[in-house]
Each structure stands twice: as C-alpha cells, then as structure tokens.
mmCIF file of C-alpha atoms and ligand atoms in Angstrom:
data_model
loop_
_atom_site.group_PDB
_atom_site.id
_atom_site.type_symbol
_atom_site.label_atom_id
_atom_site.label_comp_id
_atom_site.label_asym_id
_atom_site.label_seq_id
_atom_site.Cartn_x
_atom_site.Cartn_y
_atom_site.Cartn_z
ATOM 1 C CA MET A 1 55.319 -41.104 223.782
ATOM 2 C CA LYS A 2 55.740 -38.979 221.110
ATOM 3 C CA ILE A 3 58.640 -39.151 218.514
ATOM 4 C CA HIS A 4 60.141 -36.789 215.714
ATOM 5 C CA GLU A 5 58.741 -36.222 212.273
ATOM 6 C CA PHE A 6 62.023 -38.181 210.691
ATOM 7 C CA GLN A 7 61.548 -41.039 213.193
ATOM 8 C CA ALA A 8 57.769 -41.496 212.227
ATOM 9 C CA LYS A 9 58.620 -41.610 208.296
ATOM 10 C CA ARG A 10 60.952 -44.021 208.808
ATOM 11 C CA ILE A 11 58.337 -46.077 210.890
ATOM 12 C CA LEU A 12 55.720 -45.648 208.515
ATOM 13 C CA ALA A 13 58.016 -46.225 205.127
ATOM 14 C CA GLN A 14 58.876 -49.562 206.683
ATOM 15 C CA HIS A 15 55.075 -50.147 206.790
ATOM 16 C CA GLY A 16 54.830 -49.199 202.884
ATOM 17 C CA VAL A 17 53.563 -45.608 203.670
ATOM 18 C CA ALA A 18 54.926 -43.157 200.830
ATOM 19 C CA VAL A 19 57.268 -40.576 202.053
ATOM 20 C CA PRO A 20 59.755 -38.366 200.433
ATOM 21 C CA ARG A 21 63.140 -38.750 200.129
ATOM 22 C CA GLY A 22 65.437 -37.092 202.689
ATOM 23 C CA GLU A 23 67.787 -37.447 205.586
ATOM 24 C CA VAL A 24 68.093 -36.043 209.200
ATOM 25 C CA ILE A 25 71.285 -34.096 210.109
ATOM 26 C CA GLU A 26 72.876 -32.581 213.450
ATOM 27 C CA ARG A 27 76.080 -31.155 211.918
ATOM 28 C CA LEU A 28 75.892 -28.258 209.321
ATOM 29 C CA GLU A 29 78.761 -29.802 207.652
ATOM 30 C CA ASP A 30 76.495 -32.543 206.084
ATOM 31 C CA ALA A 31 73.683 -30.108 204.746
ATOM 32 C CA ARG A 32 75.517 -29.632 201.617
ATOM 33 C CA THR A 33 76.257 -33.526 200.864
ATOM 34 C CA VAL A 34 72.489 -34.223 201.600
ATOM 35 C CA ALA A 35 71.076 -31.390 199.598
ATOM 36 C CA GLN A 36 73.444 -32.392 196.801
ATOM 37 C CA LYS A 37 72.465 -35.958 196.918
ATOM 38 C CA LEU A 38 68.691 -35.046 196.864
ATOM 39 C CA GLY A 39 69.367 -32.574 193.936
ATOM 40 C CA GLY A 40 67.171 -29.480 192.989
ATOM 41 C CA THR A 41 65.134 -27.758 195.403
ATOM 42 C CA VAL A 42 64.826 -29.195 199.219
ATOM 43 C CA VAL A 43 62.952 -28.342 202.089
ATOM 44 C CA VAL A 44 64.815 -27.872 205.473
ATOM 45 C CA LYS A 45 62.581 -28.729 208.481
ATOM 46 C CA ALA A 46 63.321 -28.087 212.331
ATOM 47 C CA GLN A 47 63.082 -31.094 214.121
ATOM 48 C CA ILE A 48 60.893 -30.699 217.550
ATOM 49 C CA HIS A 49 58.109 -32.245 219.096
ATOM 50 C CA ALA A 50 55.467 -29.515 218.100
ATOM 51 C CA GLY A 51 53.618 -28.626 215.234
ATOM 52 C CA GLY A 52 52.956 -25.539 213.497
ATOM 53 C CA ARG A 53 56.623 -25.130 212.623
ATOM 54 C CA GLY A 54 55.874 -23.921 208.988
ATOM 55 C CA LYS A 55 54.125 -21.007 210.462
ATOM 56 C CA GLY A 56 56.993 -20.289 213.299
ATOM 57 C CA GLY A 57 59.897 -20.405 210.377
ATOM 58 C CA GLY A 58 60.705 -24.026 211.123
ATOM 59 C CA VAL A 59 60.090 -25.192 207.428
ATOM 60 C CA LYS A 60 62.106 -23.283 204.819
ATOM 61 C CA LEU A 61 62.244 -24.121 201.028
ATOM 62 C CA ALA A 62 66.186 -23.855 199.431
ATOM 63 C CA ARG A 63 66.903 -23.877 195.980
ATOM 64 C CA GLY A 64 70.184 -25.832 196.043
ATOM 65 C CA PRO A 65 72.971 -27.125 198.294
ATOM 66 C CA GLU A 66 74.393 -23.564 198.799
ATOM 67 C CA GLU A 67 70.974 -22.366 200.104
ATOM 68 C CA ALA A 68 70.249 -25.396 201.978
ATOM 69 C CA VAL A 69 73.554 -24.738 203.763
ATOM 70 C CA GLU A 70 72.262 -21.302 204.751
ATOM 71 C CA VAL A 71 69.062 -22.348 205.915
ATOM 72 C CA ALA A 72 70.288 -25.137 207.950
ATOM 73 C CA HIS A 73 72.483 -22.719 209.522
ATOM 74 C CA ARG A 74 69.815 -20.479 210.679
ATOM 75 C CA MET A 75 67.851 -23.147 211.844
ATOM 76 C CA LEU A 76 70.315 -25.178 213.647
ATOM 77 C CA GLY A 77 70.761 -23.978 217.353
ATOM 78 C CA MET A 78 67.482 -21.556 217.051
ATOM 79 C CA LYS A 79 65.071 -21.338 219.327
ATOM 80 C CA LEU A 80 61.910 -22.220 217.528
ATOM 81 C CA VAL A 81 58.494 -20.655 218.682
ATOM 82 C CA THR A 82 55.433 -22.022 217.539
ATOM 83 C CA HIS A 83 51.922 -21.821 218.665
ATOM 84 C CA GLN A 84 52.454 -25.332 220.316
ATOM 85 C CA THR A 85 55.824 -24.596 222.105
ATOM 86 C CA GLY A 86 54.932 -21.650 224.275
ATOM 87 C CA PRO A 87 56.985 -18.707 224.254
ATOM 88 C CA GLU A 88 60.147 -19.915 225.347
ATOM 89 C CA GLY A 89 60.328 -21.963 222.298
ATOM 90 C CA ARG A 90 62.424 -25.187 221.696
ATOM 91 C CA LEU A 91 66.125 -25.653 220.692
ATOM 92 C CA VAL A 92 66.310 -27.070 216.976
ATOM 93 C CA ARG A 93 69.059 -30.032 217.566
ATOM 94 C CA ARG A 94 68.360 -31.700 214.244
ATOM 95 C CA VAL A 95 66.885 -30.656 210.768
ATOM 96 C CA LEU A 96 65.481 -32.926 208.266
ATOM 97 C CA ILE A 97 66.275 -32.292 204.432
ATOM 98 C CA GLU A 98 64.143 -33.663 202.007
ATOM 99 C CA GLU A 99 63.377 -33.339 198.459
ATOM 100 C CA GLY A 100 61.168 -30.413 197.337
ATOM 101 C CA LEU A 101 57.776 -31.566 195.973
ATOM 102 C CA ASP A 102 55.642 -29.919 193.488
ATOM 103 C CA ILE A 103 52.423 -29.841 195.382
ATOM 104 C CA ALA A 104 48.917 -29.882 193.928
ATOM 105 C CA ARG A 105 46.888 -30.262 196.861
ATOM 106 C CA GLU A 106 47.285 -30.542 200.672
ATOM 107 C CA LEU A 107 44.978 -33.074 202.580
ATOM 108 C CA TYR A 108 44.546 -34.226 205.929
ATOM 109 C CA LEU A 109 44.851 -37.729 207.357
ATOM 110 C CA GLY A 110 44.399 -38.742 211.048
ATOM 111 C CA LEU A 111 44.155 -42.159 212.691
ATOM 112 C CA VAL A 112 43.289 -41.874 216.680
ATOM 113 C CA VAL A 113 41.531 -43.915 219.074
ATOM 114 C CA ASP A 114 38.240 -42.803 219.822
ATOM 115 C CA ARG A 115 37.333 -43.152 223.251
ATOM 116 C CA ALA A 116 33.664 -42.507 222.787
ATOM 117 C CA THR A 117 33.346 -45.663 220.643
ATOM 118 C CA GLY A 118 36.500 -47.363 221.925
ATOM 119 C CA ARG A 119 37.762 -47.849 218.246
ATOM 120 C CA PRO A 120 40.170 -46.426 215.764
ATOM 121 C CA VAL A 121 39.027 -43.698 213.751
ATOM 122 C CA PHE A 122 40.239 -42.721 210.220
ATOM 123 C CA MET A 123 39.759 -39.047 209.513
ATOM 124 C CA ALA A 124 40.068 -37.147 206.309
ATOM 125 C CA SER A 125 39.804 -34.108 205.195
ATOM 126 C CA GLU A 126 40.239 -32.156 202.108
ATOM 127 C CA GLU A 127 41.128 -29.076 203.835
ATOM 128 C CA GLY A 128 44.970 -30.192 205.119
ATOM 129 C CA GLY A 129 47.922 -28.358 205.732
ATOM 130 C CA VAL A 130 46.546 -25.471 207.828
ATOM 131 C CA GLU A 131 45.289 -26.104 211.453
ATOM 132 C CA ILE A 132 42.991 -28.931 211.352
ATOM 133 C CA GLU A 133 41.732 -27.962 214.908
ATOM 134 C CA VAL A 134 40.159 -24.839 213.018
ATOM 135 C CA VAL A 135 38.344 -26.975 210.366
ATOM 136 C CA ALA A 136 37.169 -29.381 213.160
ATOM 137 C CA ALA A 137 35.774 -26.171 215.122
ATOM 138 C CA GLU A 138 34.153 -24.147 212.251
ATOM 139 C CA ARG A 139 33.491 -26.547 209.281
ATOM 140 C CA PRO A 140 33.091 -30.068 211.070
ATOM 141 C CA GLU A 141 31.355 -31.366 207.850
ATOM 142 C CA LYS A 142 34.518 -31.155 206.129
ATOM 143 C CA ILE A 143 36.058 -34.245 207.965
ATOM 144 C CA LEU A 144 35.147 -37.442 206.829
ATOM 145 C CA LYS A 145 35.424 -40.104 209.539
ATOM 146 C CA GLU A 146 35.300 -44.143 209.115
ATOM 147 C CA PHE A 147 35.326 -46.127 212.308
ATOM 148 C CA ILE A 148 37.340 -49.408 212.394
ATOM 149 C CA GLU A 149 36.185 -52.459 213.848
ATOM 150 C CA PRO A 150 39.456 -53.711 215.355
ATOM 151 C CA GLY A 151 38.813 -57.341 215.090
ATOM 152 C CA ALA A 152 37.826 -57.262 211.180
ATOM 153 C CA GLY A 153 40.444 -54.379 210.545
ATOM 154 C CA PHE A 154 40.484 -51.439 208.074
ATOM 155 C CA GLN A 155 38.402 -52.688 205.070
ATOM 156 C CA PRO A 156 39.172 -51.909 201.595
ATOM 157 C CA PHE A 157 35.743 -50.254 200.883
ATOM 158 C CA GLN A 158 36.208 -47.682 203.724
ATOM 159 C CA SER A 159 39.525 -46.747 201.889
ATOM 160 C CA ARG A 160 37.867 -46.231 198.877
ATOM 161 C CA LYS A 161 34.930 -44.423 200.434
ATOM 162 C CA LEU A 162 37.622 -41.863 202.144
ATOM 163 C CA ALA A 163 39.816 -41.646 198.794
ATOM 164 C CA TYR A 164 36.447 -40.547 196.752
ATOM 165 C CA GLY A 165 35.562 -38.313 199.638
ATOM 166 C CA LEU A 166 38.646 -36.632 199.143
ATOM 167 C CA GLY A 167 37.975 -35.829 195.503
ATOM 168 C CA LEU A 168 40.487 -38.644 194.328
ATOM 169 C CA SER A 169 40.052 -40.092 191.233
ATOM 170 C CA GLY A 170 41.378 -42.503 188.493
ATOM 171 C CA ALA A 171 44.727 -44.118 189.623
ATOM 172 C CA GLN A 172 44.765 -42.186 192.475
ATOM 173 C CA VAL A 173 42.087 -44.123 194.321
ATOM 174 C CA GLY A 174 44.339 -46.938 194.064
ATOM 175 C CA ALA A 175 47.113 -45.226 195.591
ATOM 176 C CA ALA A 176 45.199 -43.989 198.486
ATOM 177 C CA VAL A 177 43.954 -47.236 199.239
ATOM 178 C CA GLY A 178 47.173 -48.471 199.553
ATOM 179 C CA PHE A 179 48.532 -45.333 201.528
ATOM 180 C CA PHE A 180 45.563 -45.817 203.895
ATOM 181 C CA THR A 181 45.984 -49.370 204.533
ATOM 182 C CA ALA A 182 49.852 -49.159 205.102
ATOM 183 C CA LEU A 183 49.004 -46.236 207.489
ATOM 184 C CA TYR A 184 46.636 -48.491 209.516
ATOM 185 C CA ARG A 185 49.170 -51.238 209.430
ATOM 186 C CA ALA A 186 51.810 -49.218 210.761
ATOM 187 C CA PHE A 187 49.181 -47.543 213.483
ATOM 188 C CA GLU A 188 48.167 -51.016 214.805
ATOM 189 C CA ALA A 189 51.744 -52.651 214.623
ATOM 190 C CA THR A 190 53.319 -50.076 216.753
ATOM 191 C CA ASP A 191 50.289 -49.529 219.079
ATOM 192 C CA ALA A 192 50.027 -45.817 218.342
ATOM 193 C CA SER A 193 47.846 -43.680 219.955
ATOM 194 C CA LEU A 194 47.916 -41.173 217.013
ATOM 195 C CA ALA A 195 49.373 -41.143 213.392
ATOM 196 C CA GLU A 196 48.642 -38.021 211.613
ATOM 197 C CA ILE A 197 49.728 -37.068 208.250
ATOM 198 C CA ASN A 198 49.074 -33.509 207.864
ATOM 199 C CA PRO A 199 49.501 -32.723 204.875
ATOM 200 C CA LEU A 200 49.258 -35.703 202.721
ATOM 201 C CA VAL A 201 50.094 -34.336 199.333
ATOM 202 C CA VAL A 202 48.877 -34.708 196.025
ATOM 203 C CA THR A 203 52.092 -33.755 193.838
ATOM 204 C CA ARG A 204 51.668 -32.282 190.231
ATOM 205 C CA GLN A 205 52.703 -35.565 189.115
ATOM 206 C CA GLY A 206 49.887 -37.198 190.785
ATOM 207 C CA GLY A 207 51.792 -39.087 193.426
ATOM 208 C CA LEU A 208 50.594 -39.312 196.958
ATOM 209 C CA LEU A 209 53.083 -38.726 199.686
ATOM 210 C CA ALA A 210 53.196 -38.102 203.444
ATOM 211 C CA LEU A 211 54.900 -34.502 203.612
ATOM 212 C CA ASP A 212 54.246 -34.187 207.415
ATOM 213 C CA ALA A 213 54.014 -37.317 209.919
ATOM 214 C CA LYS A 214 53.437 -37.326 213.462
ATOM 215 C CA MET A 215 52.862 -40.373 215.989
ATOM 216 C CA ASN A 216 52.275 -40.785 219.336
ATOM 217 C CA PHE A 217 52.392 -44.160 221.284
ATOM 218 C CA ASP A 218 50.706 -45.649 224.041
ATOM 219 C CA ASP A 219 52.949 -45.775 226.969
ATOM 220 C CA ASN A 220 51.392 -48.937 228.430
ATOM 221 C CA ALA A 221 52.430 -50.491 225.195
ATOM 222 C CA LEU A 222 56.071 -49.585 224.900
ATOM 223 C CA TYR A 223 57.168 -52.779 226.768
ATOM 224 C CA ARG A 224 56.190 -54.481 223.830
ATOM 225 C CA HIS A 225 58.426 -52.008 221.360
ATOM 226 C CA PRO A 226 61.798 -51.419 222.679
ATOM 227 C CA ASP A 227 62.790 -50.191 219.276
ATOM 228 C CA ILE A 228 60.427 -47.092 219.695
ATOM 229 C CA LEU A 229 61.209 -46.832 223.111
ATOM 230 C CA GLU A 230 64.690 -46.005 222.121
ATOM 231 C CA LEU A 231 63.394 -43.144 220.071
ATOM 232 C CA ARG A 232 62.676 -41.222 223.180
ATOM 233 C CA ASP A 233 64.128 -37.805 222.924
ATOM 234 C CA LEU A 234 64.263 -36.412 226.903
ATOM 235 C CA ASN A 235 65.435 -33.104 225.563
ATOM 236 C CA GLU A 236 61.789 -32.705 224.264
ATOM 237 C CA GLU A 237 60.368 -33.315 227.592
ATOM 238 C CA ASP A 238 59.669 -31.469 230.489
ATOM 239 C CA PRO A 239 62.932 -31.743 232.807
ATOM 240 C CA LEU A 240 60.649 -32.336 235.911
ATOM 241 C CA GLU A 241 58.552 -34.900 234.408
ATOM 242 C CA VAL A 242 61.656 -36.824 233.117
ATOM 243 C CA ARG A 243 62.752 -36.942 236.592
ATOM 244 C CA ALA A 244 59.402 -38.043 237.894
ATOM 245 C CA SER A 245 59.443 -40.802 235.386
ATOM 246 C CA GLU A 246 62.872 -41.992 236.418
ATOM 247 C CA PHE A 247 60.886 -42.727 240.061
ATOM 248 C CA LYS A 248 57.710 -43.939 238.527
ATOM 249 C CA LEU A 249 55.766 -41.382 239.499
ATOM 250 C CA ASN A 250 52.911 -39.901 237.678
ATOM 251 C CA TYR A 251 53.531 -36.295 237.112
ATOM 252 C CA ILE A 252 52.491 -33.768 234.723
ATOM 253 C CA ARG A 253 53.524 -30.213 234.932
ATOM 254 C CA LEU A 254 50.539 -27.446 234.693
ATOM 255 C CA ASP A 255 50.637 -23.842 234.801
ATOM 256 C CA GLY A 256 49.348 -22.710 238.017
ATOM 257 C CA ASN A 257 50.870 -22.186 241.407
ATOM 258 C CA VAL A 258 49.679 -24.847 243.708
ATOM 259 C CA GLY A 259 51.585 -27.608 244.019
ATOM 260 C CA CYS A 260 49.677 -30.959 244.511
ATOM 261 C CA MET A 261 51.010 -34.038 246.224
ATOM 262 C CA VAL A 262 48.086 -36.757 245.862
ATOM 263 C CA ASN A 263 47.518 -40.650 245.944
ATOM 264 C CA GLY A 264 45.561 -42.181 243.104
ATOM 265 C CA ALA A 265 44.595 -40.523 239.964
ATOM 266 C CA GLY A 266 41.121 -40.145 240.668
ATOM 267 C CA LEU A 267 41.879 -38.407 243.867
ATOM 268 C CA ALA A 268 44.475 -36.220 242.089
ATOM 269 C CA MET A 269 42.086 -35.363 239.360
ATOM 270 C CA SER A 270 39.178 -33.941 242.046
ATOM 271 C CA THR A 271 42.010 -32.091 243.878
ATOM 272 C CA MET A 272 42.698 -30.244 241.003
ATOM 273 C CA ASP A 273 38.958 -29.547 240.315
ATOM 274 C CA ILE A 274 38.224 -28.089 243.964
ATOM 275 C CA ILE A 275 41.329 -25.930 243.932
ATOM 276 C CA GLN A 276 39.887 -24.420 240.465
ATOM 277 C CA TYR A 277 36.442 -24.135 242.465
ATOM 278 C CA ALA A 278 38.323 -22.282 245.311
ATOM 279 C CA GLY A 279 39.749 -20.039 242.764
ATOM 280 C CA GLY A 280 43.284 -21.304 242.432
ATOM 281 C CA ARG A 281 45.084 -23.233 239.928
ATOM 282 C CA PRO A 282 47.189 -26.570 240.267
ATOM 283 C CA ALA A 283 50.625 -26.432 239.304
ATOM 284 C CA ASN A 284 50.837 -29.910 238.520
ATOM 285 C CA PHE A 285 49.024 -33.330 238.745
ATOM 286 C CA LEU A 286 51.087 -35.748 240.648
ATOM 287 C CA ASP A 287 49.806 -39.326 241.268
ATOM 288 C CA VAL A 288 52.431 -41.113 243.655
ATOM 289 C CA GLY A 289 50.462 -44.198 243.179
ATOM 290 C CA GLY A 290 48.885 -46.430 245.634
ATOM 291 C CA GLY A 291 51.786 -48.243 247.056
ATOM 292 C CA ALA A 292 54.410 -45.750 246.959
ATOM 293 C CA ASN A 293 57.200 -46.055 249.790
ATOM 294 C CA GLU A 294 58.538 -43.228 251.568
ATOM 295 C CA GLU A 295 61.414 -42.432 249.002
ATOM 296 C CA GLN A 296 59.170 -41.855 246.265
ATOM 297 C CA VAL A 297 57.156 -39.697 248.294
ATOM 298 C CA ARG A 298 60.384 -37.609 249.309
ATOM 299 C CA HIS A 299 61.451 -37.551 245.354
ATOM 300 C CA GLY A 300 57.878 -36.533 244.354
ATOM 301 C CA PHE A 301 57.822 -33.651 247.093
ATOM 302 C CA GLU A 302 61.040 -32.652 245.689
ATOM 303 C CA ILE A 303 59.884 -32.661 242.215
ATOM 304 C CA ILE A 304 56.981 -29.923 243.384
ATOM 305 C CA LEU A 305 59.219 -28.122 244.878
ATOM 306 C CA SER A 306 61.606 -27.789 242.061
ATOM 307 C CA ASP A 307 59.111 -25.853 240.133
ATOM 308 C CA PRO A 308 59.549 -22.264 240.371
ATOM 309 C CA ASN A 309 55.830 -21.459 239.937
ATOM 310 C CA VAL A 310 55.031 -23.227 243.054
ATOM 311 C CA ARG A 311 53.558 -20.556 246.086
ATOM 312 C CA ALA A 312 51.815 -23.170 248.055
ATOM 313 C CA VAL A 313 51.583 -27.026 248.606
ATOM 314 C CA LEU A 314 48.443 -29.042 248.817
ATOM 315 C CA ILE A 315 49.133 -32.797 250.335
ATOM 316 C CA ASN A 316 46.004 -34.888 250.276
ATOM 317 C CA ILE A 317 46.035 -38.390 250.720
ATOM 318 C CA PHE A 318 43.946 -41.031 251.298
ATOM 319 C CA GLY A 319 45.507 -43.599 253.005
ATOM 320 C CA GLY A 320 44.189 -47.166 251.735
ATOM 321 C CA ILE A 321 47.179 -49.380 250.534
ATOM 322 C CA MET A 322 49.182 -46.378 251.031
ATOM 323 C CA ARG A 323 49.701 -45.849 254.812
ATOM 324 C CA CYS A 324 49.506 -42.022 256.160
ATOM 325 C CA ASP A 325 52.882 -42.388 258.251
ATOM 326 C CA ILE A 326 54.808 -43.352 255.333
ATOM 327 C CA VAL A 327 53.638 -40.241 253.402
ATOM 328 C CA ALA A 328 54.289 -38.026 256.378
ATOM 329 C CA SER A 329 57.753 -39.239 256.937
ATOM 330 C CA GLY A 330 58.408 -38.891 253.371
ATOM 331 C CA VAL A 331 57.056 -35.208 253.406
ATOM 332 C CA VAL A 332 58.963 -34.583 256.386
ATOM 333 C CA ALA A 333 62.287 -35.874 255.130
ATOM 334 C CA ALA A 334 62.271 -34.059 251.968
ATOM 335 C CA ALA A 335 60.846 -30.789 253.483
ATOM 336 C CA LYS A 336 63.849 -30.878 255.985
ATOM 337 C CA ALA A 337 66.603 -31.490 253.158
ATOM 338 C CA LEU A 338 65.217 -29.053 251.137
ATOM 339 C CA GLY A 339 64.466 -26.326 253.332
ATOM 340 C CA VAL A 340 61.110 -25.697 252.347
ATOM 341 C CA LYS A 341 59.927 -22.141 252.380
ATOM 342 C CA ALA A 342 56.307 -22.516 250.391
ATOM 343 C CA PRO A 343 53.485 -22.782 253.073
ATOM 344 C CA VAL A 344 51.922 -26.790 253.196
ATOM 345 C CA VAL A 345 48.481 -27.682 254.053
ATOM 346 C CA VAL A 346 47.889 -31.420 254.740
ATOM 347 C CA ARG A 347 44.853 -33.307 254.181
ATOM 348 C CA LEU A 348 45.223 -36.887 255.472
ATOM 349 C CA GLU A 349 42.401 -39.725 255.964
ATOM 350 C CA GLY A 350 42.712 -43.222 256.121
ATOM 351 C CA THR A 351 45.167 -46.026 257.470
ATOM 352 C CA ASN A 352 47.706 -44.680 260.219
ATOM 353 C CA VAL A 353 46.010 -41.046 259.953
ATOM 354 C CA GLU A 354 46.730 -40.331 263.625
ATOM 355 C CA LEU A 355 50.479 -41.801 263.378
ATOM 356 C CA GLY A 356 50.781 -39.914 260.113
ATOM 357 C CA LYS A 357 49.475 -36.155 261.579
ATOM 358 C CA LYS A 358 51.728 -36.758 264.892
ATOM 359 C CA ILE A 359 54.796 -37.334 262.506
ATOM 360 C CA LEU A 360 54.008 -34.016 261.098
ATOM 361 C CA GLU A 361 53.342 -32.205 264.165
ATOM 362 C CA GLU A 362 56.560 -33.407 265.916
ATOM 363 C CA SER A 363 58.760 -32.396 262.822
ATOM 364 C CA GLY A 364 58.827 -28.515 263.981
ATOM 365 C CA LEU A 365 58.098 -27.924 260.294
ATOM 366 C CA ASN A 366 55.071 -25.495 259.455
ATOM 367 C CA PHE A 367 52.331 -27.529 258.158
ATOM 368 C CA ALA A 368 48.862 -26.210 258.316
ATOM 369 C CA VAL A 369 46.277 -29.333 258.817
ATOM 370 C CA ALA A 370 43.097 -29.204 256.909
ATOM 371 C CA THR A 371 39.479 -30.747 258.044
ATOM 372 C CA GLY A 372 38.602 -31.992 254.663
ATOM 373 C CA MET A 373 39.240 -31.325 251.033
ATOM 374 C CA LYS A 374 37.043 -28.144 250.831
ATOM 375 C CA ASP A 375 38.919 -26.621 253.376
ATOM 376 C CA ALA A 376 42.295 -27.683 252.197
ATOM 377 C CA ALA A 377 41.592 -26.184 249.136
ATOM 378 C CA GLU A 378 40.414 -22.981 250.556
ATOM 379 C CA LYS A 379 43.564 -22.915 252.614
ATOM 380 C CA VAL A 380 45.956 -23.482 250.173
ATOM 381 C CA VAL A 381 44.592 -21.180 247.758
ATOM 382 C CA ARG A 382 44.727 -17.937 249.864
ATOM 383 C CA LEU A 383 48.380 -19.128 250.999
ATOM 384 C CA ALA A 384 49.194 -19.462 247.298
ATOM 385 C CA ALA A 385 47.831 -15.785 246.653
ATOM 386 C CA ASN A 386 49.369 -14.398 249.674
ATOM 387 C CA GLY A 387 52.758 -16.347 249.065
HETATM 388 P P1 GDP B 1 54.164 -28.108 210.668
HETATM 389 O O1 GDP B 1 54.190 -26.780 210.117
HETATM 390 O O2 GDP B 1 54.996 -28.346 211.542
HETATM 391 O O3 GDP B 1 52.631 -28.871 210.421
HETATM 392 O O4 GDP B 1 55.085 -28.702 209.302
HETATM 393 P P2 GDP B 1 54.805 -29.240 207.797
HETATM 394 O O5 GDP B 1 55.711 -30.354 207.447
HETATM 395 O O6 GDP B 1 53.563 -29.629 207.775
HETATM 396 O O7 GDP B 1 54.645 -28.286 206.597
HETATM 397 C C1 GDP B 1 54.349 -27.126 206.887
HETATM 398 C C2 GDP B 1 53.887 -26.746 205.432
HETATM 399 O O8 GDP B 1 55.226 -26.382 204.555
HETATM 400 C C3 GDP B 1 52.982 -27.468 204.458
HETATM 401 O O9 GDP B 1 51.858 -27.599 204.578
HETATM 402 C C4 GDP B 1 53.431 -27.145 202.913
HETATM 403 O O10 GDP B 1 52.874 -26.208 202.523
HETATM 404 C C5 GDP B 1 54.823 -26.540 203.166
HETATM 405 N N1 GDP B 1 55.982 -27.502 202.659
HETATM 406 C C6 GDP B 1 56.876 -28.324 203.175
HETATM 407 N N2 GDP B 1 57.572 -29.257 202.474
HETATM 408 C C7 GDP B 1 57.260 -28.850 201.343
HETATM 409 C C8 GDP B 1 57.789 -29.129 200.004
HETATM 410 O O11 GDP B 1 58.364 -30.193 199.557
HETATM 411 N N3 GDP B 1 57.206 -28.355 198.940
HETATM 412 C C9 GDP B 1 56.506 -26.933 198.909
HETATM 413 N N4 GDP B 1 56.133 -26.336 197.894
HETATM 414 N N5 GDP B 1 55.887 -26.775 200.186
HETATM 415 C C10 GDP B 1 56.248 -27.721 201.157
HETATM 416 MN MN1 MN B 2 52.183 -30.268 209.315
#
C-alpha cells in the first residue's frame, strides 16, 4: 500500500526523523493562514501517489502568503502529469505547504527489502534529487549499499559508513547517524517495504532534513497496523483494482487487450507469459484464488469486462481445490448478466472438468474451448487482434 508524502512525513517525524515544518490543506482558504504561520518563502507541493512532481509542475516555491494562495489556486484541482502518472495525469486534491529551505546539497536515501539477500538494504547516494533510476543505470558505483542483518538491526558503524560515504563531516555525521537510525526504526516498526527520502537535504545552515518522503507498506502486514490502513486513499488507486480488492480478488490492471481469468498466481503468471509468446498482450493479472466461490468468479469476470481495452478473454483454470463447474457457473452467470460481446476462450482442466465444459456448452453463449494452454493463447490473441 502507498501513502502520500505528508502522511509519510508524519509517520517519520513520530519516529524521530527530521522533516520540514508544514501543513497539508484541501481548501484554498487555508493556504494563506498556513503560509503566514510558516513565514517567509514556502513550498507548495501537490499530494499524489506518483513521483516526478517537481518536473511536472507539482512543486513550486512561493514568496509569502500572497503567492502561496496563487500557487495553491493553480495546483488544487489540476490534473498533474508526471512520468509516473501516464498521460491522463492525477487530480490534485490536496497540497502540502512547507517552509522553504536553503538547500546546499541534495542526497538520496532509500530503504527497501532486497529480495536476493532477503534483508533490508540501506541505499545512499550523493546524487539525490534527480531520478535515482538514471543514477542506478548509468553510474551504479554512485550508490552506496549497506545490508542489514534483521536480527541484529541497523548498526551505528553502518550509519557512519554511509555518512562518510556521502561526504558528510563534523557534526553532520552525528546528525546523519541519528537520521538514518530513526528512518530504519520507522521502516521496521511499520512493516514498510520501502522508505525513500529523495532528496535528503543538507541546508546552508548545516541541518539534515527529509525534503521528500515516500513509504510503501507490505499489504500482508497491514492487519497489524490499523492506523496505517486508515491512510489508504482510494482516489489514488485504479477503480477496477479497488473493486477487485472488495471481493478479495488479486487483480492488477495492465495495458494489453487480452483479459485473463485465472486461478493461482503461478498459473496467472505463466498465462501472461504465454499470451506474450503468442504475440498478444494481457490486459490484467487476475488470480481468483484457490477457493473462490461462484460469486467471486462472477465479480472477477465483471471486472475484466469493465476494462474498455479488453478485446477478448482467456479463462484458464486448473481445478484443484477450485472446481471447474463452479468457475463455469460463475462465468456463465456473469456473461448472461452483462451481455458479453467480447469473444471468450476457455481452457479448463482438473476437478469436475467435464461438468464445467457441459455448463459452458449448454449456456447458449459463445465460448471457444481450447485444447491446452498454447492453443488457448493462440486462439485468444487472434480473436483480440480481430475484435
Ligand atoms: P518529486 O519531484 O515528486 O520527487 O518532489 P520533491 O519533493 O522531491 O521536490 C522536487 C524538487 O523540488 C527537489 O529536489 C528540490 O530541488 C525542490 N524543492 C522542494 N522543496 C524545496 C525547498 O524548500 N527549497 C528549494 N530551494 N527547493 C525545493
Ligand atoms: Mn523527490
């Protein structure tokens, strides 16, 4: 799960990470008061779940309350387009107004779970502010890494290594150690999967602050953090993905045109692969789960068909715990209710497969039955191309 910058900063501050003073506002009327309270130059920052806001016009300096109101007026309600939002952009519903800082250096800090080593890794770079992806691709030696042994926790010597590596000296090393340690504490305490500070700034006065903050959380740990779950912003999520999550379906929208109805994450992955091999592109990942009932299957199918990009659908089910007749009944019910126009290719195997096929055949609906995955993928890709 993702949260907004202002929310991440609140959590980080609670764990002792230094962040700029600021307040988030939703109503334009509040811009003046907040800017007055902060005094001097302020920064107005669009709150959306996407990076690259600075380059897209979502981060602006304002010299005083007057200008802050003007900037907030332009920003609130705008569709902000960044390299992470796609061309349709994101509606800005809130802006964060912060004290303007005198920046001497912009550094990068990131904490993620490294899958290869199965440990958290602290990453730091002197080349912060800009797109860190570019630094990682072109100058990987500019990114320092410290792997953390979870049992022992993040060690002070690792903090110092990073601090010296970033070219900090004197009192800043102590400040950096405090900062990094607090960041790790926040990361660990919240079951975060990512905590990224880009940039971590060194001000002209010598202070160290998180100018930007991004946190993602492990969905599987959210049951331990009801306070974090409350921060979920459904406006920032794909509406179809939100619907799917209401029915406990594992659905991720993609940009192809072949809708995929599959059970089991592994089968769903290989289905997407084989669609690619056949020359097509999947419109979604969907794992209806091992023990889905007819209703979930129906909702899953409805969600696939609500995506206007879907030109053909592949139903690829292996009935283990899941029974093929349940899938068939769910699909037929949804197809009848929705008046499906897109062609549907079905590949069923496993428990009650004959009954499942019979239900589909007797439904009077137009399903093409495939023999095996390869055949299914080729058929559905051909249909999607013609549809
Ligand atoms: P992002 O583009 O979405 O990552 O948004 P950031 O919060 O990282 O802001 C982008 C850039 O705006 C930063 O790298 C800074 O260069 C600039 N910026 C943000 N806040 C301030 C500030 O208080 N003072 C100055 N001078 N620049 C700022
Ligand atoms: Mn940033």
